[in-house]
mmCIF file with all atom_site columns, C-alpha atoms in Angstrom:
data_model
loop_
_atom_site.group_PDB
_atom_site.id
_atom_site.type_symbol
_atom_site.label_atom_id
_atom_site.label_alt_id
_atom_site.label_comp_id
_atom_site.label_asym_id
_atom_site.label_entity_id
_atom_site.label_seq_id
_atom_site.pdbx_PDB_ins_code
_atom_site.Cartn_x
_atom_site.Cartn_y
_atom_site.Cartn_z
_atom_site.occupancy
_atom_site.B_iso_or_equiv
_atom_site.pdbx_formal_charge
_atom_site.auth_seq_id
_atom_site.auth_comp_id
_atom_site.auth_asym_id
_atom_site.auth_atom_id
_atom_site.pdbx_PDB_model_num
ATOM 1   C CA . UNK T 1 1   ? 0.000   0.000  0.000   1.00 68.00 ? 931  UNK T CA 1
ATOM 2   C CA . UNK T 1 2   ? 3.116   2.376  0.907   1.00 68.00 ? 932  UNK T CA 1
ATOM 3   C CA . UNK T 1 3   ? 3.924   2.076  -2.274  1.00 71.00 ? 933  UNK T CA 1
ATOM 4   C CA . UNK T 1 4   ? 1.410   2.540  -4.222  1.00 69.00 ? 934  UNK T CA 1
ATOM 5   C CA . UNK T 1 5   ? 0.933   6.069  -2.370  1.00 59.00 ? 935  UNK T CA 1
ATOM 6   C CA . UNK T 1 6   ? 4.131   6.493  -3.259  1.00 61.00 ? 936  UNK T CA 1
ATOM 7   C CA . UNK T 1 7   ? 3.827   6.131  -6.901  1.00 60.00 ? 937  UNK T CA 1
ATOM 8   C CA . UNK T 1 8   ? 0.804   8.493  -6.983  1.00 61.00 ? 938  UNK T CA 1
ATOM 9   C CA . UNK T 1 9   ? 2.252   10.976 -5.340  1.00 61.00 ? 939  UNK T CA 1
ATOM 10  C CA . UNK T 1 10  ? 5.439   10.962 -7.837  1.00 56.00 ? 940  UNK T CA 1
ATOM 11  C CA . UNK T 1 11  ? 2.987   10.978 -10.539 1.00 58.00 ? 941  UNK T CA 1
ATOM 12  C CA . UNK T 1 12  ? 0.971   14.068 -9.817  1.00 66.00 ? 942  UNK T CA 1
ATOM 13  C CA . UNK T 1 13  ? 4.460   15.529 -8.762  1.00 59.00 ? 943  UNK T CA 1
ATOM 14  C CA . UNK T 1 14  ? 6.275   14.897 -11.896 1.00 53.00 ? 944  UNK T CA 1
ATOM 15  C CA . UNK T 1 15  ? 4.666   17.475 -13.951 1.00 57.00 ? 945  UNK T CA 1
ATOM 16  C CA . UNK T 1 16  ? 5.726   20.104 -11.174 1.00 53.00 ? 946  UNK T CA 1
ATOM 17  C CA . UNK T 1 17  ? 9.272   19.133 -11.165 1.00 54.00 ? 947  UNK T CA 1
ATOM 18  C CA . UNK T 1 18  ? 9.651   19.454 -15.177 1.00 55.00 ? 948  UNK T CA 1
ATOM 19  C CA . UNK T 1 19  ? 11.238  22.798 -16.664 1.00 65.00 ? 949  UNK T CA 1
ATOM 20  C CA . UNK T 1 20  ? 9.127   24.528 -19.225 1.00 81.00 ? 950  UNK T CA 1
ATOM 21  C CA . UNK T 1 21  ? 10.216  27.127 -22.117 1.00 84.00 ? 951  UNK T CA 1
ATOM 22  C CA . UNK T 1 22  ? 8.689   30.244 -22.068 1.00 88.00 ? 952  UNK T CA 1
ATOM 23  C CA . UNK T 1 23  ? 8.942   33.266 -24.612 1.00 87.00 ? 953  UNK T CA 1
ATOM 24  C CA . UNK T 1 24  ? 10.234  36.375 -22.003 1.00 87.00 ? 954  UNK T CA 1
ATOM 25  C CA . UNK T 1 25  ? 10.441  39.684 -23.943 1.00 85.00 ? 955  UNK T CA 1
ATOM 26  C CA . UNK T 1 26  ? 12.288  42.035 -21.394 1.00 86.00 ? 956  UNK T CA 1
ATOM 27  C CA . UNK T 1 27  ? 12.005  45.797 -22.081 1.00 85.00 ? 957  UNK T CA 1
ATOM 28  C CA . UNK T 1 28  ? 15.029  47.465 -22.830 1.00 82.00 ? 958  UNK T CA 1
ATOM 29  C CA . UNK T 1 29  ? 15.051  51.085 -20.845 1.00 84.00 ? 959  UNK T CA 1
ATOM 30  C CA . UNK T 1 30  ? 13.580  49.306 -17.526 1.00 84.00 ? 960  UNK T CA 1
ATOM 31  C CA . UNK T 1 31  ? 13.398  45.988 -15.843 1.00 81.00 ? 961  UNK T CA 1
ATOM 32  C CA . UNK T 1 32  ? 10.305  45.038 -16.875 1.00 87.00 ? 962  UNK T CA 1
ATOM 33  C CA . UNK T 1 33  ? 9.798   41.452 -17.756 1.00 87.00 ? 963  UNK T CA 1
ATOM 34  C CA . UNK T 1 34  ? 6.669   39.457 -19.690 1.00 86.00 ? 964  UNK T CA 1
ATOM 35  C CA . UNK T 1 35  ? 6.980   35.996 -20.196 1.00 86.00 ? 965  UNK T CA 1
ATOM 36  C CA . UNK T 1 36  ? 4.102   33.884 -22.272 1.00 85.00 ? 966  UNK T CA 1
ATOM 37  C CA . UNK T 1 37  ? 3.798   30.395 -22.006 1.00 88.00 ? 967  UNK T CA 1
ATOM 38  C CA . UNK T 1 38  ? 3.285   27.936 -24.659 1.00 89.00 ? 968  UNK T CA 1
ATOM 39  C CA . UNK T 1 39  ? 0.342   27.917 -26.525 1.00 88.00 ? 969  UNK T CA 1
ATOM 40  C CA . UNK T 1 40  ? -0.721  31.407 -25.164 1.00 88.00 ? 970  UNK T CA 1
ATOM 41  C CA . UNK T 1 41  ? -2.800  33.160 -28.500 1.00 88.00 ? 971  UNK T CA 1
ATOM 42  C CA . UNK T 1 42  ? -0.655  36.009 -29.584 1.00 89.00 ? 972  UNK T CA 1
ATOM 43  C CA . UNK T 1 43  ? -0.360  38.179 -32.843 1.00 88.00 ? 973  UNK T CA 1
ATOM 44  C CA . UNK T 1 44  ? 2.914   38.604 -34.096 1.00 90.00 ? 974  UNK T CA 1
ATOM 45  C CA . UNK T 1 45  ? 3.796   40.885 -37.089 1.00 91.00 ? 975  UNK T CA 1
ATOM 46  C CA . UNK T 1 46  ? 7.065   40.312 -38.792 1.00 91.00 ? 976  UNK T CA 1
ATOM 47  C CA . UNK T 1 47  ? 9.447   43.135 -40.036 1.00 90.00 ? 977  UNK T CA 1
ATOM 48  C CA . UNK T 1 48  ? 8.372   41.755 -43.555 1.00 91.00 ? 978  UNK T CA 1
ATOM 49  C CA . UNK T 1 49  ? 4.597   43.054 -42.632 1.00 89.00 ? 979  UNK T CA 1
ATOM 50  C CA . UNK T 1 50  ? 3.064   39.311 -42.087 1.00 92.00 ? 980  UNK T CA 1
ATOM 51  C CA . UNK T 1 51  ? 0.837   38.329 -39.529 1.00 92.00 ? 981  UNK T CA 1
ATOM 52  C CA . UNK T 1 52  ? 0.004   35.542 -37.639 1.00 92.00 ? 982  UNK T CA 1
ATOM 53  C CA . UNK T 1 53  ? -2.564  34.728 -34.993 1.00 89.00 ? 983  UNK T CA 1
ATOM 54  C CA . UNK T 1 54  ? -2.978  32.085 -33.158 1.00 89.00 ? 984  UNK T CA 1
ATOM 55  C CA . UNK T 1 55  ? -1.799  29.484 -29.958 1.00 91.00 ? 985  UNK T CA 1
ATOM 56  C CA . UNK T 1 56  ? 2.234   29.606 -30.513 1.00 89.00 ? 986  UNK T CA 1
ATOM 57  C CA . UNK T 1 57  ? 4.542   26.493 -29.861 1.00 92.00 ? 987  UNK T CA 1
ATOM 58  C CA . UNK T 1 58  ? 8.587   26.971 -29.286 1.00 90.00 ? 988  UNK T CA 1
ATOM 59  C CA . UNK T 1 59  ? 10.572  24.692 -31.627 1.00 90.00 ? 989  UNK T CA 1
ATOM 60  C CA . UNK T 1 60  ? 13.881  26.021 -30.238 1.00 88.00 ? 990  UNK T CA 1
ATOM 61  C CA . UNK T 1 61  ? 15.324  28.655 -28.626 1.00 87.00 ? 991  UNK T CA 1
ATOM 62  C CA . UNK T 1 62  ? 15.222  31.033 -31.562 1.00 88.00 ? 992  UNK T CA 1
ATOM 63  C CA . UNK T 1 63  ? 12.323  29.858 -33.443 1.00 91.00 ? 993  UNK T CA 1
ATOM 64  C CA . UNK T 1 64  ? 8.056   29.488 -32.475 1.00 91.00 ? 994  UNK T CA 1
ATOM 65  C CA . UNK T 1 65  ? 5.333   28.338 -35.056 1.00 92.00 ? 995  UNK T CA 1
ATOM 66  C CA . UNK T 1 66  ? 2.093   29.507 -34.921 1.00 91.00 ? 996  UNK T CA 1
ATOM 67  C CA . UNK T 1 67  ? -0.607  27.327 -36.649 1.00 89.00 ? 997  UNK T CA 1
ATOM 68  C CA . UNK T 1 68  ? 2.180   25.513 -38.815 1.00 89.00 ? 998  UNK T CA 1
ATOM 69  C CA . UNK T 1 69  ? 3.581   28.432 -40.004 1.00 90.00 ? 999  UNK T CA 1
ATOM 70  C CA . UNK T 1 70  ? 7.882   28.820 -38.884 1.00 91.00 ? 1000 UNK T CA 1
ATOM 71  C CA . UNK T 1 71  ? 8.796   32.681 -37.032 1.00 92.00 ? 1001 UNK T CA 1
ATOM 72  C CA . UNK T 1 72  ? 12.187  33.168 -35.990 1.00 91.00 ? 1002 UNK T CA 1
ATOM 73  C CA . UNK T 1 73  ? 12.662  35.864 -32.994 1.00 89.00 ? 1003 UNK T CA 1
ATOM 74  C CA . UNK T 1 74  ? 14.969  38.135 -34.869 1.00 89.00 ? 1004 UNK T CA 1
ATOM 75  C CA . UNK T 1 75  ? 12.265  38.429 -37.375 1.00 91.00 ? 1005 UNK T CA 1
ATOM 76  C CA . UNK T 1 76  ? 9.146   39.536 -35.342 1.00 90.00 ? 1006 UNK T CA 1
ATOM 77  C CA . UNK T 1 77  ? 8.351   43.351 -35.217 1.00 89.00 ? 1007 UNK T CA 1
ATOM 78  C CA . UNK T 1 78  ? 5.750   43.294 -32.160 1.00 88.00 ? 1008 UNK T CA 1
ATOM 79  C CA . UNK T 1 79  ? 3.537   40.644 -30.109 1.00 88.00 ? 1009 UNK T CA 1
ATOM 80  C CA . UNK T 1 80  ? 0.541   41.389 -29.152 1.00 85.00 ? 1010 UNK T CA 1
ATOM 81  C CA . UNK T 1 81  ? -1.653  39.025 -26.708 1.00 82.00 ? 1011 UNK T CA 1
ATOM 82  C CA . UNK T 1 82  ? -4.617  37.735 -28.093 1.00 74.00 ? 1012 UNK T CA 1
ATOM 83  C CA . UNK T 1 83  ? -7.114  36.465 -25.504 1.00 76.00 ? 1013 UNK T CA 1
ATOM 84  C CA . UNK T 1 84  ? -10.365 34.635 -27.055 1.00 77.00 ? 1014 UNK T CA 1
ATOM 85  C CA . UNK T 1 85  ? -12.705 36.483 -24.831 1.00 81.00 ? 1015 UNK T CA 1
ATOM 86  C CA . UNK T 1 86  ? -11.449 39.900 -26.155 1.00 79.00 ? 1016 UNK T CA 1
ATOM 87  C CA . UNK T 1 87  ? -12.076 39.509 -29.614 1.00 79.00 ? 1017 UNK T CA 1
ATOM 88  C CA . UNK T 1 88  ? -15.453 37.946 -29.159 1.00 86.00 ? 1018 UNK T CA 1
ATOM 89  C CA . UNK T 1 89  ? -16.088 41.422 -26.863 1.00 87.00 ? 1019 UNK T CA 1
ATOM 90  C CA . UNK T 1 90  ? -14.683 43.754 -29.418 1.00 87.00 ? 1020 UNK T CA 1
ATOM 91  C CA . UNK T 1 91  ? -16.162 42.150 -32.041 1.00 89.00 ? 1021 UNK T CA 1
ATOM 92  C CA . UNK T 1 92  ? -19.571 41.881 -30.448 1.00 92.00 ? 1022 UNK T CA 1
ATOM 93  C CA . UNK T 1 93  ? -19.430 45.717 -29.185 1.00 93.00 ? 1023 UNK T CA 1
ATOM 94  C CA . UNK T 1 94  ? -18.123 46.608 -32.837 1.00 93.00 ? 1024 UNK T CA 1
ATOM 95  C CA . UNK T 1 95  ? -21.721 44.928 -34.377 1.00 95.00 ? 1025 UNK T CA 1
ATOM 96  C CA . UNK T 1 96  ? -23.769 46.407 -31.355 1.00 95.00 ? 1026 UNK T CA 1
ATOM 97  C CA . UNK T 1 97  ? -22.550 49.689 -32.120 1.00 95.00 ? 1027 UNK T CA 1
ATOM 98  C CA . UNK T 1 98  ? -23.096 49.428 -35.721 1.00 94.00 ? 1028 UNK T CA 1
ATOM 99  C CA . UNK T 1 99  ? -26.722 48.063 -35.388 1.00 95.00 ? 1029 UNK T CA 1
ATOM 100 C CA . UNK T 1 100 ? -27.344 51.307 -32.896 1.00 94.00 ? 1030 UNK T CA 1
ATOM 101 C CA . UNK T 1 101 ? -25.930 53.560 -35.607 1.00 94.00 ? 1031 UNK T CA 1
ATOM 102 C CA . UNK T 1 102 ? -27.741 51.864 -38.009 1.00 93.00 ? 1032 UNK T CA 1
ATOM 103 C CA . UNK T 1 103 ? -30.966 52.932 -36.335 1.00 92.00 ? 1033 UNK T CA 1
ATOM 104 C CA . UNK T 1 104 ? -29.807 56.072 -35.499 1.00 91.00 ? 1034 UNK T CA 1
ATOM 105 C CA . UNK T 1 105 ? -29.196 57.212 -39.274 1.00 88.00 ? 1035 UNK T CA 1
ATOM 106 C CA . UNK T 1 106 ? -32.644 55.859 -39.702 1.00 89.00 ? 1036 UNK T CA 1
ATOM 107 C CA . UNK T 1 107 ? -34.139 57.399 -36.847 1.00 88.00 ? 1037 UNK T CA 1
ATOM 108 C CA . UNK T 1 108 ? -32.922 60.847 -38.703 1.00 85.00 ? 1038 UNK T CA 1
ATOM 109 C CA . UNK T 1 109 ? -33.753 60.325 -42.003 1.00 85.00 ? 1039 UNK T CA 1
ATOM 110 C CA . UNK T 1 110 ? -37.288 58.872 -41.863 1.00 85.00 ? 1040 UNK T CA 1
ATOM 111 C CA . UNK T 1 111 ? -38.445 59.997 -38.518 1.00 80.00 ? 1041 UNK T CA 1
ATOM 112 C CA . UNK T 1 112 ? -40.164 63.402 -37.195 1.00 75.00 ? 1042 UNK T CA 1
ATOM 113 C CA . UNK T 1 113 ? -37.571 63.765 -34.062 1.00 77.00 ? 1043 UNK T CA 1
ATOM 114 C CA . UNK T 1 114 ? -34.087 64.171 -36.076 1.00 85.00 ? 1044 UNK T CA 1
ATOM 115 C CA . UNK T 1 115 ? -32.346 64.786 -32.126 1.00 88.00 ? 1045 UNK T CA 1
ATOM 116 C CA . UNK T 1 116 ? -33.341 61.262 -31.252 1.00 88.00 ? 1046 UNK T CA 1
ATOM 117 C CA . UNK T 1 117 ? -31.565 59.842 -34.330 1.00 88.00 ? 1047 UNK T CA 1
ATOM 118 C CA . UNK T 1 118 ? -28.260 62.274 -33.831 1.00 89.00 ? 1048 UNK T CA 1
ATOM 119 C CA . UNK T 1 119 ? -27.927 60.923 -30.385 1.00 91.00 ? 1049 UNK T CA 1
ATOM 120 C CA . UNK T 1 120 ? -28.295 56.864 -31.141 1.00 91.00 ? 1050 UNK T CA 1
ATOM 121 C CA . UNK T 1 121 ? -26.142 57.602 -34.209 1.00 91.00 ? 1051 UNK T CA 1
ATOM 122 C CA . UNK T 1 122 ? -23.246 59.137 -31.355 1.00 93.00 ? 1052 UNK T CA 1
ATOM 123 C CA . UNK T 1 123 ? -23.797 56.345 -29.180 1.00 94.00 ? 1053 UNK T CA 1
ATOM 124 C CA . UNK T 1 124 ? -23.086 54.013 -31.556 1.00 94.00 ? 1054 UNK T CA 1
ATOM 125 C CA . UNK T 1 125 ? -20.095 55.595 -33.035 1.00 93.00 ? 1055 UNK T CA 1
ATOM 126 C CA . UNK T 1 126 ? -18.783 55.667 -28.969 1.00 94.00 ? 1056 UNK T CA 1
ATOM 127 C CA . UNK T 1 127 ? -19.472 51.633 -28.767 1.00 93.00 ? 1057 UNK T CA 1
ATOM 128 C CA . UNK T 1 128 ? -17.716 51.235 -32.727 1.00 93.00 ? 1058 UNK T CA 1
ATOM 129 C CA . UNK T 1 129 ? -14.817 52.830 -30.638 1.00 90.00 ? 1059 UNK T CA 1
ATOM 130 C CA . UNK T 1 130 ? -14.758 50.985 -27.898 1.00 89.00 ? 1060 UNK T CA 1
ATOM 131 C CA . UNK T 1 131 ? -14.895 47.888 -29.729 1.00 88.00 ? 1061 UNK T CA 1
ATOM 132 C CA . UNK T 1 132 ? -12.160 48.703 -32.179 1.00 85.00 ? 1062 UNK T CA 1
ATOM 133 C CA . UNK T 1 133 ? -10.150 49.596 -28.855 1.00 83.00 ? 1063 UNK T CA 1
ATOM 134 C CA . UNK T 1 134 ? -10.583 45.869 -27.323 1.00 76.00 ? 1064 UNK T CA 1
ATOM 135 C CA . UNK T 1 135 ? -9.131  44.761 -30.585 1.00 72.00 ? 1065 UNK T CA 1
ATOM 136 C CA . UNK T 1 136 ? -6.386  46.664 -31.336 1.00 72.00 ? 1066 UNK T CA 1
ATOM 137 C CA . UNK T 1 137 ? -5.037  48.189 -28.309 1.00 66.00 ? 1067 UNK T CA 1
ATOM 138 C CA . UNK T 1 138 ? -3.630  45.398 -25.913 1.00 63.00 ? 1068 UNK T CA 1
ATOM 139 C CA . UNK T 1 139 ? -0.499  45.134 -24.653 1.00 67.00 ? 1069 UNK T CA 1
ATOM 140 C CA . UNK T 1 140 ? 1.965   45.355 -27.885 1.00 73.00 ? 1070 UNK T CA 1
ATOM 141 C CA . UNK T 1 141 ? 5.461   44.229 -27.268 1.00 76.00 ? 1071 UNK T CA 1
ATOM 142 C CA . UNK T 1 142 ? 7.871   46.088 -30.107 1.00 77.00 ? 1072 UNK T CA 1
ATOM 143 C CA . UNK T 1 143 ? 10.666  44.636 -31.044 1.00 75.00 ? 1073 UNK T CA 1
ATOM 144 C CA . UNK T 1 144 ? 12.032  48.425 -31.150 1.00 75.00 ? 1074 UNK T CA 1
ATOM 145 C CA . UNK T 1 145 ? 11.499  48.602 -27.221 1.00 83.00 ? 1075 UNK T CA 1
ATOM 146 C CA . UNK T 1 146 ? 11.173  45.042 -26.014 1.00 85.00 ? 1076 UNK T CA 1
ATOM 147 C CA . UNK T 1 147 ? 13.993  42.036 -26.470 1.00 86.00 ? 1077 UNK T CA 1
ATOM 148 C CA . UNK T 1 148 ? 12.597  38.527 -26.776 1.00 87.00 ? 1078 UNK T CA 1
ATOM 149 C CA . UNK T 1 149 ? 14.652  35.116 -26.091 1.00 87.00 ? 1079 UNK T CA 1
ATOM 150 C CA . UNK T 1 150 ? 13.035  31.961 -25.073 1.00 88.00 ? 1080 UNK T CA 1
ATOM 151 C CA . UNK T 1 151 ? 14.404  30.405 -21.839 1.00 87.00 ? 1081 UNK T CA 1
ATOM 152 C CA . UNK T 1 152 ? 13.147  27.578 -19.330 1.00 84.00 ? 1082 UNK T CA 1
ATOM 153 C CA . UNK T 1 153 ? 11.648  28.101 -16.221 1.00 75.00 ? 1083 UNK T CA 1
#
């Protein structure tokens, strides 16, 4: 029985013991350090203007694929993190705001109160905005400001 106890415990242990690799991008005027584990979704644009998207895997230490497709470090321009939940938010403010726009132009061009429409046209160009910010404005990573290397940890 000992034994047996013992073995389980090793097992569940194991995984804790084991070294992982990790992408850390440290900033180069401060100390600041991000690391991303594998298969974390991230955008990466290349100096060559290509992007990828997607859950990225380290091959070694100076190369990642995303979604089959090979990156070396030295070649990436900026990361970007790319959480699931955030695009289906910015996305689904993006369409809410457009829909509320939508019946705001209407609202002014077919209906006796023009005020009404000017005001659900402005709301809706506020949620387009805030939308367009989920997307596009998380935490970017330049390659101008920020030095990545993959280590273990």
């Amino acid at each position: 029985m000992r034994e047996i106890l013992f073995l389980f415990s090793f097992l569940i242990y194991l995984p804790l013991l084991a070294q992982e690799q990790v992408l850390e991008m440290t900033k180069s005027d401060s100390e600041k350090v991000r690391t991303f584990k594998q298969n974390k979704r991230v955008k990466i644009k290349t100096l060559e203007g290509e992007k990828y998207i997607g859950r990225f895997q380290i091959i070694d230490e100076k190369t990642i694929e995303i979604e089959g497709d090979i990156i070396k470090l030295n070649t990436i321009s900026n990361i970007k993190s790319r959480s699931i939940m955030a695009g289906i938010a910015g996305t689904g403010l993006i369409l809410y705001g457009s829909l509320i726009a939508l019946v705001g132009g209407l609202e002014h061009a077919w209906a006796d109160n023009p005020q009404v429409g000017n005001g659900l046209f402005v709301a809706g160009a506020v949620i387009i905005s805030s939308g367009i910010f989920f997307n596009e404005f998380a935490r970017n990573q330049r390659s101008d400001k920020w030095n990545y290397k993959i280590i273990e940890k």
